[in-house]
PDB file of C-alpha atoms in Angstrom:
ATOM      1  CA  VAL A   1      88.370 113.525 108.437  1.00  0.00           C
ATOM      2  CA  ILE A   2      91.045 110.863 108.487  1.00  0.00           C
ATOM      3  CA  LEU A   3      89.731 109.265 111.667  1.00  0.00           C
ATOM      4  CA  PHE A   4      86.193 109.346 110.254  1.00  0.00           C
ATOM      5  CA  SER A   5      87.433 107.524 107.152  1.00  0.00           C
ATOM      6  CA  VAL A   6      89.180 104.902 109.276  1.00  0.00           C
ATOM      7  CA  VAL A   7      86.058 104.335 111.364  1.00  0.00           C
ATOM      8  CA  MET A   8      83.839 104.046 108.269  1.00  0.00           C
ATOM      9  CA  MET A   9      86.191 101.594 106.566  1.00  0.00           C
ATOM     10  CA  ALA A  10      86.662  99.516 109.729  1.00  0.00           C
ATOM     11  CA  LEU A  11      82.911  99.347 110.348  1.00  0.00           C
ATOM     12  CA  ASN A  12      82.367  98.368 106.730  1.00  0.00           C
ATOM     13  CA  LEU A  13      84.954  95.598 106.976  1.00  0.00           C
ATOM     14  CA  ILE A  14      83.479  94.303 110.250  1.00  0.00           C
ATOM     15  CA  THR A  15      79.848  94.469 109.166  1.00  0.00           C
ATOM     16  CA  ARG A  16      80.564  92.708 105.886  1.00  0.00           C
ATOM     17  CA  ALA A  17      80.887  89.533 107.926  1.00  0.00           C
ATOM     18  CA  ARG A  18      77.089  89.625 108.397  1.00  0.00           C
ATOM     19  CA  PRO A  19      75.148  88.569 105.277  1.00  0.00           C
ATOM     20  CA  SER A  20      72.203  90.895 106.038  1.00  0.00           C
ATOM     21  CA  VAL A  21      74.498  93.930 106.052  1.00  0.00           C
ATOM     22  CA  VAL A  22      76.171  92.845 102.821  1.00  0.00           C
ATOM     23  CA  LYS A  23      72.748  92.479 101.210  1.00  0.00           C
ATOM     24  CA  LYS A  24      71.637  95.985 102.296  1.00  0.00           C
ATOM     25  CA  GLU A  25      74.966  97.506 101.227  1.00  0.00           C
ATOM     26  CA  ARG A  26      74.733  95.690  97.913  1.00  0.00           C
ATOM     27  CA  ILE A  27      71.208  97.046  97.353  1.00  0.00           C
ATOM     28  CA  LEU A  28      72.478 100.615  97.862  1.00  0.00           C
ATOM     29  CA  ALA A  29      75.510 100.035  95.625  1.00  0.00           C
ATOM     30  CA  ASP A  30      73.342  98.377  92.962  1.00  0.00           C
ATOM     31  CA  HIS A  31      70.941 101.327  93.026  1.00  0.00           C
ATOM     32  CA  ILE A  32      73.830 103.759  92.646  1.00  0.00           C
ATOM     33  CA  ASN A  33      75.449 101.737  89.857  1.00  0.00           C
ATOM     34  CA  GLU A  34      72.205 101.100  87.938  1.00  0.00           C
ATOM     35  CA  ASN A  35      70.993 104.696  87.985  1.00  0.00           C
ATOM     36  CA  LYS A  36      73.360 106.718  85.793  1.00  0.00           C
ATOM     37  CA  ARG A  37      72.109 110.078  87.107  1.00  0.00           C
ATOM     38  CA  VAL A  38      72.551 109.065  90.737  1.00  0.00           C
ATOM     39  CA  ARG A  39      76.021 107.611  90.046  1.00  0.00           C
ATOM     40  CA  THR A  40      77.118 110.676  88.084  1.00  0.00           C
ATOM     41  CA  GLY A  41      75.670 113.111  90.608  1.00  0.00           C
ATOM     42  CA  LEU A  42      77.210 111.298  93.556  1.00  0.00           C
ATOM     43  CA  SER A  43      80.548 111.045  91.747  1.00  0.00           C
ATOM     44  CA  VAL A  44      80.553 114.783  91.001  1.00  0.00           C
ATOM     45  CA  LEU A  45      79.529 115.668  94.565  1.00  0.00           C
ATOM     46  CA  LEU A  46      82.211 113.445  96.076  1.00  0.00           C
ATOM     47  CA  GLY A  47      84.732 114.861  93.607  1.00  0.00           C
ATOM     48  CA  ILE A  48      83.924 118.415  94.684  1.00  0.00           C
ATOM     49  CA  VAL A  49      84.163 117.585  98.389  1.00  0.00           C
ATOM     50  CA  CYS A  50      87.370 115.555  98.012  1.00  0.00           C
ATOM     51  CA  GLY A  51      88.936 118.118  95.702  1.00  0.00           C
ATOM     52  CA  ALA A  52      88.200 120.948  98.144  1.00  0.00           C
ATOM     53  CA  LEU A  53      89.562 119.027 101.124  1.00  0.00           C
ATOM     54  CA  ILE A  54      92.662 117.865  99.263  1.00  0.00           C
ATOM     55  CA  GLY A  55      93.327 121.300  97.813  1.00  0.00           C
ATOM     56  CA  ALA A  56      92.964 122.953 101.223  1.00  0.00           C
ATOM     57  CA  THR A  57      94.664 120.377 103.444  1.00  0.00           C
ATOM     58  CA  SER A  58      96.685 117.996 101.232  1.00  0.00           C
ATOM     59  CA  ILE A  59      94.959 115.047 102.878  1.00  0.00           C
ATOM     60  CA  GLY A  60      95.710 112.083 100.663  1.00  0.00           C
ATOM     61  CA  GLY A  61      92.985 111.316  98.175  1.00  0.00           C
ATOM     62  CA  GLY A  62      92.887 107.699  99.262  1.00  0.00           C
ATOM     63  CA  VAL A  63      91.832 108.666 102.766  1.00  0.00           C
ATOM     64  CA  LEU A  64      88.694 110.284 101.415  1.00  0.00           C
ATOM     65  CA  ILE A  65      88.052 108.436  98.184  1.00  0.00           C
ATOM     66  CA  VAL A  66      88.724 104.828  99.188  1.00  0.00           C
ATOM     67  CA  PRO A  67      85.878 104.568 101.737  1.00  0.00           C
ATOM     68  CA  ALA A  68      83.431 106.095  99.243  1.00  0.00           C
ATOM     69  CA  LEU A  69      84.438 103.717  96.460  1.00  0.00           C
ATOM     70  CA  ILE A  70      84.237 100.660  98.714  1.00  0.00           C
ATOM     71  CA  ILE A  71      81.041 101.545 100.574  1.00  0.00           C
ATOM     72  CA  LEU A  72      78.971 103.461  98.031  1.00  0.00           C
ATOM     73  CA  PHE A  73      80.105 101.937  94.740  1.00  0.00           C
ATOM     74  CA  ALA A  74      80.938  98.445  96.117  1.00  0.00           C
ATOM     75  CA  LEU A  75      84.204  98.248  94.214  1.00  0.00           C
ATOM     76  CA  PRO A  76      86.589  95.446  95.181  1.00  0.00           C
ATOM     77  CA  ALA A  77      89.735  96.586  96.991  1.00  0.00           C
ATOM     78  CA  SER A  78      92.091  96.240  94.008  1.00  0.00           C
ATOM     79  CA  ARG A  79      89.782  98.305  91.730  1.00  0.00           C
ATOM     80  CA  THR A  80      89.257 100.786  94.557  1.00  0.00           C
ATOM     81  CA  VAL A  81      92.990 101.307  94.948  1.00  0.00           C
ATOM     82  CA  GLY A  82      93.522 101.687  91.196  1.00  0.00           C
ATOM     83  CA  SER A  83      90.585 104.083  90.820  1.00  0.00           C
ATOM     84  CA  SER A  84      91.629 106.078  93.868  1.00  0.00           C
ATOM     85  CA  ILE A  85      95.156 106.454  92.538  1.00  0.00           C
ATOM     86  CA  PHE A  86      93.873 107.747  89.207  1.00  0.00           C
ATOM     87  CA  ILE A  87      91.543 110.230  90.927  1.00  0.00           C
ATOM     88  CA  ALA A  88      94.348 111.320  93.256  1.00  0.00           C
ATOM     89  CA  PHE A  89      96.640 111.773  90.246  1.00  0.00           C
ATOM     90  CA  ILE A  90      94.189 114.180  88.617  1.00  0.00           C
ATOM     91  CA  LEU A  91      93.582 116.032  91.887  1.00  0.00           C
ATOM     92  CA  THR A  92      97.290 116.187  92.650  1.00  0.00           C
ATOM     93  CA  LEU A  93      98.162 117.379  89.159  1.00  0.00           C
ATOM     94  CA  SER A  94      95.649 120.222  89.294  1.00  0.00           C
ATOM     95  CA  SER A  95      96.612 121.158  92.872  1.00  0.00           C
ATOM     96  CA  SER A  96     100.305 121.070  91.929  1.00  0.00           C
ATOM     97  CA  LEU A  97      99.719 123.463  89.052  1.00  0.00           C
ATOM     98  CA  ILE A  98      97.762 125.871  91.252  1.00  0.00           C
ATOM     99  CA  TYR A  99     100.342 125.824  94.058  1.00  0.00           C
ATOM    100  CA  GLY A 100     103.194 125.974  91.518  1.00  0.00           C
ATOM    101  CA  ILE A 101     101.786 129.079  89.862  1.00  0.00           C
ATOM    102  CA  ARG A 102     101.767 130.733  93.282  1.00  0.00           C
ATOM    103  CA  GLY A 103     105.339 129.571  94.006  1.00  0.00           C
ATOM    104  CA  GLU A 104     104.313 127.498  97.012  1.00  0.00           C
ATOM    105  CA  GLN A 105     106.322 124.338  96.293  1.00  0.00           C
ATOM    106  CA  ASP A 106     109.744 122.920  97.047  1.00  0.00           C
ATOM    107  CA  ILE A 107     110.243 121.465  93.573  1.00  0.00           C
ATOM    108  CA  ILE A 108     113.579 119.734  94.211  1.00  0.00           C
ATOM    109  CA  THR A 109     112.319 117.849  97.256  1.00  0.00           C
ATOM    110  CA  ALA A 110     109.076 116.937  95.474  1.00  0.00           C
ATOM    111  CA  VAL A 111     110.871 115.642  92.363  1.00  0.00           C
ATOM    112  CA  VAL A 112     113.372 113.586  94.379  1.00  0.00           C
ATOM    113  CA  MET A 113     110.596 112.037  96.512  1.00  0.00           C
ATOM    114  CA  ALA A 114     108.450 111.342  93.442  1.00  0.00           C
ATOM    115  CA  GLY A 115     111.380 109.661  91.710  1.00  0.00           C
ATOM    116  CA  GLY A 116     112.003 107.553  94.779  1.00  0.00           C
ATOM    117  CA  ALA A 117     108.330 106.587  94.951  1.00  0.00           C
ATOM    118  CA  LEU A 118     108.193 105.181  91.412  1.00  0.00           C
ATOM    119  CA  PRO A 119     109.657 101.746  92.250  1.00  0.00           C
ATOM    120  CA  GLY A 120     107.335 101.535  95.260  1.00  0.00           C
ATOM    121  CA  VAL A 121     104.299 102.316  93.118  1.00  0.00           C
ATOM    122  CA  TYR A 122     105.258  99.641  90.613  1.00  0.00           C
ATOM    123  CA  HIS A 123     105.723  96.918  93.226  1.00  0.00           C
ATOM    124  CA  GLY A 124     102.763  98.037  95.339  1.00  0.00           C
ATOM    125  CA  SER A 125     100.369  97.949  92.384  1.00  0.00           C
ATOM    126  CA  ARG A 126     101.507  94.438  91.495  1.00  0.00           C
ATOM    127  CA  LEU A 127     101.104  93.338  95.101  1.00  0.00           C
ATOM    128  CA  SER A 128      97.597  94.813  95.507  1.00  0.00           C
ATOM    129  CA  VAL A 129      96.066  92.405  92.985  1.00  0.00           C
ATOM    130  CA  ARG A 130      97.664  89.391  94.682  1.00  0.00           C
ATOM    131  CA  VAL A 131      96.606  90.151  98.270  1.00  0.00           C
ATOM    132  CA  PRO A 132      93.212  88.835  99.433  1.00  0.00           C
ATOM    133  CA  GLU A 133      90.412  91.445  99.524  1.00  0.00           C
ATOM    134  CA  LYS A 134      89.911  91.594 103.306  1.00  0.00           C
ATOM    135  CA  LEU A 135      93.637  91.648 103.989  1.00  0.00           C
ATOM    136  CA  LEU A 136      94.125  94.532 101.558  1.00  0.00           C
ATOM    137  CA  GLN A 137      91.283  96.479 103.185  1.00  0.00           C
ATOM    138  CA  GLY A 138      92.825  95.807 106.599  1.00  0.00           C
ATOM    139  CA  ILE A 139      96.206  97.053 105.377  1.00  0.00           C
ATOM    140  CA  VAL A 140      94.639 100.232 103.955  1.00  0.00           C
ATOM    141  CA  ILE A 141      92.750 100.885 107.218  1.00  0.00           C
ATOM    142  CA  THR A 142      95.897 100.299 109.282  1.00  0.00           C
ATOM    143  CA  LEU A 143      98.028 102.629 107.158  1.00  0.00           C
ATOM    144  CA  ILE A 144      95.426 105.396 107.271  1.00  0.00           C
ATOM    145  CA  LEU A 145      95.099 104.959 111.052  1.00  0.00           C
ATOM    146  CA  ILE A 146      98.878 105.177 111.493  1.00  0.00           C
ATOM    147  CA  ALA A 147      98.914 108.367 109.394  1.00  0.00           C
ATOM    148  CA  ALA A 148      96.113 109.833 111.538  1.00  0.00           C
ATOM    149  CA  VAL A 149      97.924 109.010 114.771  1.00  0.00           C
ATOM    150  CA  LEU A 150     101.171 110.493 113.467  1.00  0.00           C
ATOM    151  CA  MET A 151      99.367 113.681 112.449  1.00  0.00           C
ATOM    152  CA  ILE A 152      97.733 113.988 115.862  1.00  0.00           C
ATOM    153  CA  CYS A 153     101.060 113.423 117.661  1.00  0.00           C
ATOM    154  CA  LYS A 154     102.935 115.935 115.490  1.00  0.00           C
TER     155      LYS A 154
END
């Protein structure tokens, strides 16, 4: 799933250099965004799929959600990152409650890591709106690819 996401995002970034591809992608995104039923239905469907995969595997929400937001909804990278983080927050909160009820968490480690992540989140969110769109997409693709390689090597 992670490698598929990387390939989709990389292809999207590469093909966006061609105006004809951008036009076709924009037509699809415009259709999705203009038709409330299609947008809602697609959002619910993607939410179900992402929620199931995240709940079962703990794959980061960004790996699954970011490509969908960029490709299908044509969101700019900074809005994609912000939206993905909010979606991941909701998914993580619900998954945490479910796993917590079953006693399948190491709370101390999770709290310490979360506390340590707070300064990074603050600075990263400020940085994401200052970095050019294509560079930010390239950074996201690279980080997801590194995570995929590390998971394969583990």
